[in-house]
mmCIF file with all atom_site columns, C-alpha atoms in Angstrom:
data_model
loop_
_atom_site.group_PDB
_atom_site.id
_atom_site.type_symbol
_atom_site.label_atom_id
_atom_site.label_alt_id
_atom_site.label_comp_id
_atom_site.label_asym_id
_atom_site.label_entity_id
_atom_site.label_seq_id
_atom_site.pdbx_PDB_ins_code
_atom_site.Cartn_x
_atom_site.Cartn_y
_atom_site.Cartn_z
_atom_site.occupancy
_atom_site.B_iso_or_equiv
_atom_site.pdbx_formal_charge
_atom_site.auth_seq_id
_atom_site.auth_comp_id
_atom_site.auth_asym_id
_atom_site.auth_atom_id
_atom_site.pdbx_PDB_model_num
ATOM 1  C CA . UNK A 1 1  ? -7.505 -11.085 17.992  1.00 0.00 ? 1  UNK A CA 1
ATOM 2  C CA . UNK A 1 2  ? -4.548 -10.012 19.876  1.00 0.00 ? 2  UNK A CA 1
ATOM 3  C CA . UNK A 1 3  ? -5.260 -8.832  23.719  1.00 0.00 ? 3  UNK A CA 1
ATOM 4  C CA . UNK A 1 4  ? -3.288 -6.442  25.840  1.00 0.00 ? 4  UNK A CA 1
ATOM 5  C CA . UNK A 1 5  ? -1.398 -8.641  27.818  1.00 0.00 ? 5  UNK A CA 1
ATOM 6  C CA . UNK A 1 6  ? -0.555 -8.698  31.809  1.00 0.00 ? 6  UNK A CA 1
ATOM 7  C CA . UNK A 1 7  ? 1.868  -5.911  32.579  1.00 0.00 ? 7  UNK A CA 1
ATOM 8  C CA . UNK A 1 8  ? 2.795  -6.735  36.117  1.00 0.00 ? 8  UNK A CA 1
ATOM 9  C CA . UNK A 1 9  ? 0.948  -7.530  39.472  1.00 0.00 ? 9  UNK A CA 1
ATOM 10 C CA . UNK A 1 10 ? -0.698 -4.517  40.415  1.00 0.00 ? 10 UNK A CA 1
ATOM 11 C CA . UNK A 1 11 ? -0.956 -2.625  36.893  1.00 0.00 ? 11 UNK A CA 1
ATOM 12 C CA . UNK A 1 12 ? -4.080 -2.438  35.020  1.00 0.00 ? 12 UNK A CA 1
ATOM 13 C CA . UNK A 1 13 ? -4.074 -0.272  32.715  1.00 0.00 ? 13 UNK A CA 1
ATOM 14 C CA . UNK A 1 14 ? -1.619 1.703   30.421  1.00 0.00 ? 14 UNK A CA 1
ATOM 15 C CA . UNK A 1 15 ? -1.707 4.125   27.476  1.00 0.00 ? 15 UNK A CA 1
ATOM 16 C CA . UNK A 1 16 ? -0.686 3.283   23.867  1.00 0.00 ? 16 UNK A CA 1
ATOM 17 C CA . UNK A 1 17 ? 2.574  4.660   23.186  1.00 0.00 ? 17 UNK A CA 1
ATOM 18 C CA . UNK A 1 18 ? 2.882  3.055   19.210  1.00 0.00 ? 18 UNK A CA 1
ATOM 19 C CA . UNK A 1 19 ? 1.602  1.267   17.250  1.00 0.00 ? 19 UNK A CA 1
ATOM 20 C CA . UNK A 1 20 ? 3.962  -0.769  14.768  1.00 0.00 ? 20 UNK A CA 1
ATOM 21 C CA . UNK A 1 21 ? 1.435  -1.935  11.894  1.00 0.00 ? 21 UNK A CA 1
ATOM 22 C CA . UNK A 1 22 ? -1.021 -0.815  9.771   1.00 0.00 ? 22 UNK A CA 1
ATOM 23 C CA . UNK A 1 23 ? -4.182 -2.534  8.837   1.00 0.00 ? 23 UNK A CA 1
ATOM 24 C CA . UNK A 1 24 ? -2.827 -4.369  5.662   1.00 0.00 ? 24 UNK A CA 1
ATOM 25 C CA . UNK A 1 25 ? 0.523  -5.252  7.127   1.00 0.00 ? 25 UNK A CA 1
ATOM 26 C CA . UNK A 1 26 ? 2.225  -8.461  7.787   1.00 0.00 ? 26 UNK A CA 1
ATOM 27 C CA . UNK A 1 27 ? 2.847  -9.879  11.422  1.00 0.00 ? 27 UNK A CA 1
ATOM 28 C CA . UNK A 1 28 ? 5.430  -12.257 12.086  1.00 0.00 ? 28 UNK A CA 1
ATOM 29 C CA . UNK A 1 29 ? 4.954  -14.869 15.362  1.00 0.00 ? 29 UNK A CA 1
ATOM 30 C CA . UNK A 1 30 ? 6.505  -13.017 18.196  1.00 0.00 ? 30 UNK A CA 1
ATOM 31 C CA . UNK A 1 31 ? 6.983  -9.260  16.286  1.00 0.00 ? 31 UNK A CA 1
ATOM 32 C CA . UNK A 1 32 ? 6.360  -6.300  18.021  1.00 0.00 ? 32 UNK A CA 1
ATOM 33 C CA . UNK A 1 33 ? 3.055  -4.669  17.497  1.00 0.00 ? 33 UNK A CA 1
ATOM 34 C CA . UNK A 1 34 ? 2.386  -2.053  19.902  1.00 0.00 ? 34 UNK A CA 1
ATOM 35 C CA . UNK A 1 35 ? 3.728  -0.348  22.664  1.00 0.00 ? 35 UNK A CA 1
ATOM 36 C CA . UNK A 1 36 ? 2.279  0.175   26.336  1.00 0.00 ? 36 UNK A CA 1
ATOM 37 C CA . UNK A 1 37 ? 3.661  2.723   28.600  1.00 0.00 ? 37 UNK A CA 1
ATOM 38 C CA . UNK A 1 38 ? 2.417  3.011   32.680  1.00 0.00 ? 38 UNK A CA 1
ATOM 39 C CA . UNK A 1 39 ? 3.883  4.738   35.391  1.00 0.00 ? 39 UNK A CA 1
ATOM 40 C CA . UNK A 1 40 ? 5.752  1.394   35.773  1.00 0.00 ? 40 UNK A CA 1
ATOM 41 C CA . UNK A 1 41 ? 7.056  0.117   33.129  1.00 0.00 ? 41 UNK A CA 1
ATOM 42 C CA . UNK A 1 42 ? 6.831  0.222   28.944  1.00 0.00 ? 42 UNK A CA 1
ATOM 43 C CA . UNK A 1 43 ? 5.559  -2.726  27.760  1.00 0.00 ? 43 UNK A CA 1
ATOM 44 C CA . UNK A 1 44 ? 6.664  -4.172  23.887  1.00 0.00 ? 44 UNK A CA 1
ATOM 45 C CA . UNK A 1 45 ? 3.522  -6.274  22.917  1.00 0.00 ? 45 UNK A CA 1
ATOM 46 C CA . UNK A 1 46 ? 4.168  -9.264  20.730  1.00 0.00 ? 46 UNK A CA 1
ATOM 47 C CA . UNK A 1 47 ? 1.858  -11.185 18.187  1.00 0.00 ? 47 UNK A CA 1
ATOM 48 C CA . UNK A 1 48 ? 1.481  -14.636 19.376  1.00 0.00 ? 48 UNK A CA 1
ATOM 49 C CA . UNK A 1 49 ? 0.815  -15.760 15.760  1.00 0.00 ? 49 UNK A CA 1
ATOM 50 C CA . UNK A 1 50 ? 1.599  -15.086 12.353  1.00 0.00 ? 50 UNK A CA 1
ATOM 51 C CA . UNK A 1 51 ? -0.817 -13.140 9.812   1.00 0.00 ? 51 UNK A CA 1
ATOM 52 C CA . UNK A 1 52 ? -2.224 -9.712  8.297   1.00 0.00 ? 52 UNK A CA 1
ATOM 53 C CA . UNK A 1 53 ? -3.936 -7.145  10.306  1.00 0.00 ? 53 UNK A CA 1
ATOM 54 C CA . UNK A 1 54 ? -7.335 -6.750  9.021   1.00 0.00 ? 54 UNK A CA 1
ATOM 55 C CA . UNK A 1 55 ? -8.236 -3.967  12.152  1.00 0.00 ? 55 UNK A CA 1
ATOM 56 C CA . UNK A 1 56 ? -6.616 -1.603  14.348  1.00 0.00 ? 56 UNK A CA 1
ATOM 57 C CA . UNK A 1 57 ? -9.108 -1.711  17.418  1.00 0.00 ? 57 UNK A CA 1
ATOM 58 C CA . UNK A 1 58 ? -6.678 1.394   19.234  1.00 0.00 ? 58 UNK A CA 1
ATOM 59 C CA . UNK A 1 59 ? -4.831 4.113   18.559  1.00 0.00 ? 59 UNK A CA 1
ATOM 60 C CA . UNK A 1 60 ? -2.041 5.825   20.066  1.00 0.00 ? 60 UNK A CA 1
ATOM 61 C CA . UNK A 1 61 ? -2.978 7.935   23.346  1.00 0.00 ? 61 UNK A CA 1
ATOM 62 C CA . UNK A 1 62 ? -5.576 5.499   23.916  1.00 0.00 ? 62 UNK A CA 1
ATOM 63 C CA . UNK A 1 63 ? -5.891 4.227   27.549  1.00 0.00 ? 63 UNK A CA 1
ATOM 64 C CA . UNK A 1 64 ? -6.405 0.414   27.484  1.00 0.00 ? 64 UNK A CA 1
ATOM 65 C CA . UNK A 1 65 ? -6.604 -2.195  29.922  1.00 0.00 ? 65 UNK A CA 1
ATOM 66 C CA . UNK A 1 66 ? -5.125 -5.432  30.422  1.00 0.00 ? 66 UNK A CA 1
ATOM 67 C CA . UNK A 1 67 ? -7.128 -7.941  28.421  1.00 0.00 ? 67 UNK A CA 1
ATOM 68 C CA . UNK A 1 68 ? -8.675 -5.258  25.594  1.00 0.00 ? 68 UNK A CA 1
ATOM 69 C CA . UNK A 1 69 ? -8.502 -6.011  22.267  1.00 0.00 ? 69 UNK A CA 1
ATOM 70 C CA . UNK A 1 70 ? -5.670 -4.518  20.524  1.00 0.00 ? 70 UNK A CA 1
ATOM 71 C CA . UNK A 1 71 ? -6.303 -5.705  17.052  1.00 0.00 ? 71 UNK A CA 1
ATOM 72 C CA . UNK A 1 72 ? -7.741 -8.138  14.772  1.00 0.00 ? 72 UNK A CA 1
ATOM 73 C CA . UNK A 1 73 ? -5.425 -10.836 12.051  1.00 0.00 ? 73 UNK A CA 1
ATOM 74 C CA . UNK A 1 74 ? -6.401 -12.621 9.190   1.00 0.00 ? 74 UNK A CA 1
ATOM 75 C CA . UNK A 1 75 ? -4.620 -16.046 10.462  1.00 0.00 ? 75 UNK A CA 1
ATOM 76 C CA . UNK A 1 76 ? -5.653 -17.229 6.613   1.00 0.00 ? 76 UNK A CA 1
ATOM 77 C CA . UNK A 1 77 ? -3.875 -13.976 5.271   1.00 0.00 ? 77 UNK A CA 1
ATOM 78 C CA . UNK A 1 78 ? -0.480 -15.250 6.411   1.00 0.00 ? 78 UNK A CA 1
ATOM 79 C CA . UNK A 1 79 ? 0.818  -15.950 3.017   1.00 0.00 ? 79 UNK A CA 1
ATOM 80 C CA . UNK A 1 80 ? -0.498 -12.056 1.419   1.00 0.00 ? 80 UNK A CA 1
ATOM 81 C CA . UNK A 1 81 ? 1.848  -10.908 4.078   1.00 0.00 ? 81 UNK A CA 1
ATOM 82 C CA . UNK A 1 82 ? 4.397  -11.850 1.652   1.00 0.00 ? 82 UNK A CA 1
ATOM 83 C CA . UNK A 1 83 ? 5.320  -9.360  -0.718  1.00 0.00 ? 83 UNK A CA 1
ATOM 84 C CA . UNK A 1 84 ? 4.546  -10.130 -4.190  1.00 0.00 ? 84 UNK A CA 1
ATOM 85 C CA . UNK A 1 85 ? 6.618  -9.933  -6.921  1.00 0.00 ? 85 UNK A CA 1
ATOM 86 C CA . UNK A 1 86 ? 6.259  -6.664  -9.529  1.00 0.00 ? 86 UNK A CA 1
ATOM 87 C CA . UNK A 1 87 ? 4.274  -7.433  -12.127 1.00 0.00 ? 87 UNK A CA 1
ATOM 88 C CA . UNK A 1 88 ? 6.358  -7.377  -15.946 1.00 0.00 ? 88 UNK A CA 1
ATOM 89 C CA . UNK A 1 89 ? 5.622  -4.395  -17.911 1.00 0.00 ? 89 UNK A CA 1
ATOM 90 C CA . UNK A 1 90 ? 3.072  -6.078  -20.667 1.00 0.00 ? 90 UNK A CA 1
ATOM 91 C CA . UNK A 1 91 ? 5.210  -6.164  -24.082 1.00 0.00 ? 91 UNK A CA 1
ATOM 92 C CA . UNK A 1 92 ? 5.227  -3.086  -26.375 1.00 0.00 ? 92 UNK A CA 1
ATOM 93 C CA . UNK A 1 93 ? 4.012  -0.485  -23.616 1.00 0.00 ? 93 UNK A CA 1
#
């Protein structure tokens, strides 16, 4: 699960600008993942581990506040983030 993180001392709250994945997609440790605007400041929020999103818990417009869930990864998934070869054309087709 990856949380909304602090934002500064006296913010609480902020709206989702973007989100950068898709349920499906591959996160790298420290890749952007979403983006938080306030009145104060935009905030760039950053997967703390590697893996595959398995669910988007927010979408953009959405008011959250510091310490909601943003999303969920498949820590297990990490290697399906991979892409995976093309499979060969069977012979004859």
């Amino acid at each position: 699960v990856l949380n909304v993180p602090a934002m500064g001392d006296s913010i609480t709250e902020g709206t989702i600008a973007s989100l950068e994945k898709a349920v499906g997609d591959g996160v790298a440790v420290d890749e952007v993942v979403a983006t938080i605007d306030t009145d104060k400041v935009s905030v760039e929020v950053r997967s703390d581990t590697a893996g595959v999103v398995q669910a988007l818990l927010v979408a953009v417009d959405d008011e959250v506040a510091v310490g909601a869930e943003l999303l969920h990864l498949d820590t297990d998934g990490v290697a399906a983030a991979a892409p995976s070869p093309a499979p060969s054309p069977a012979p004859g087709s």
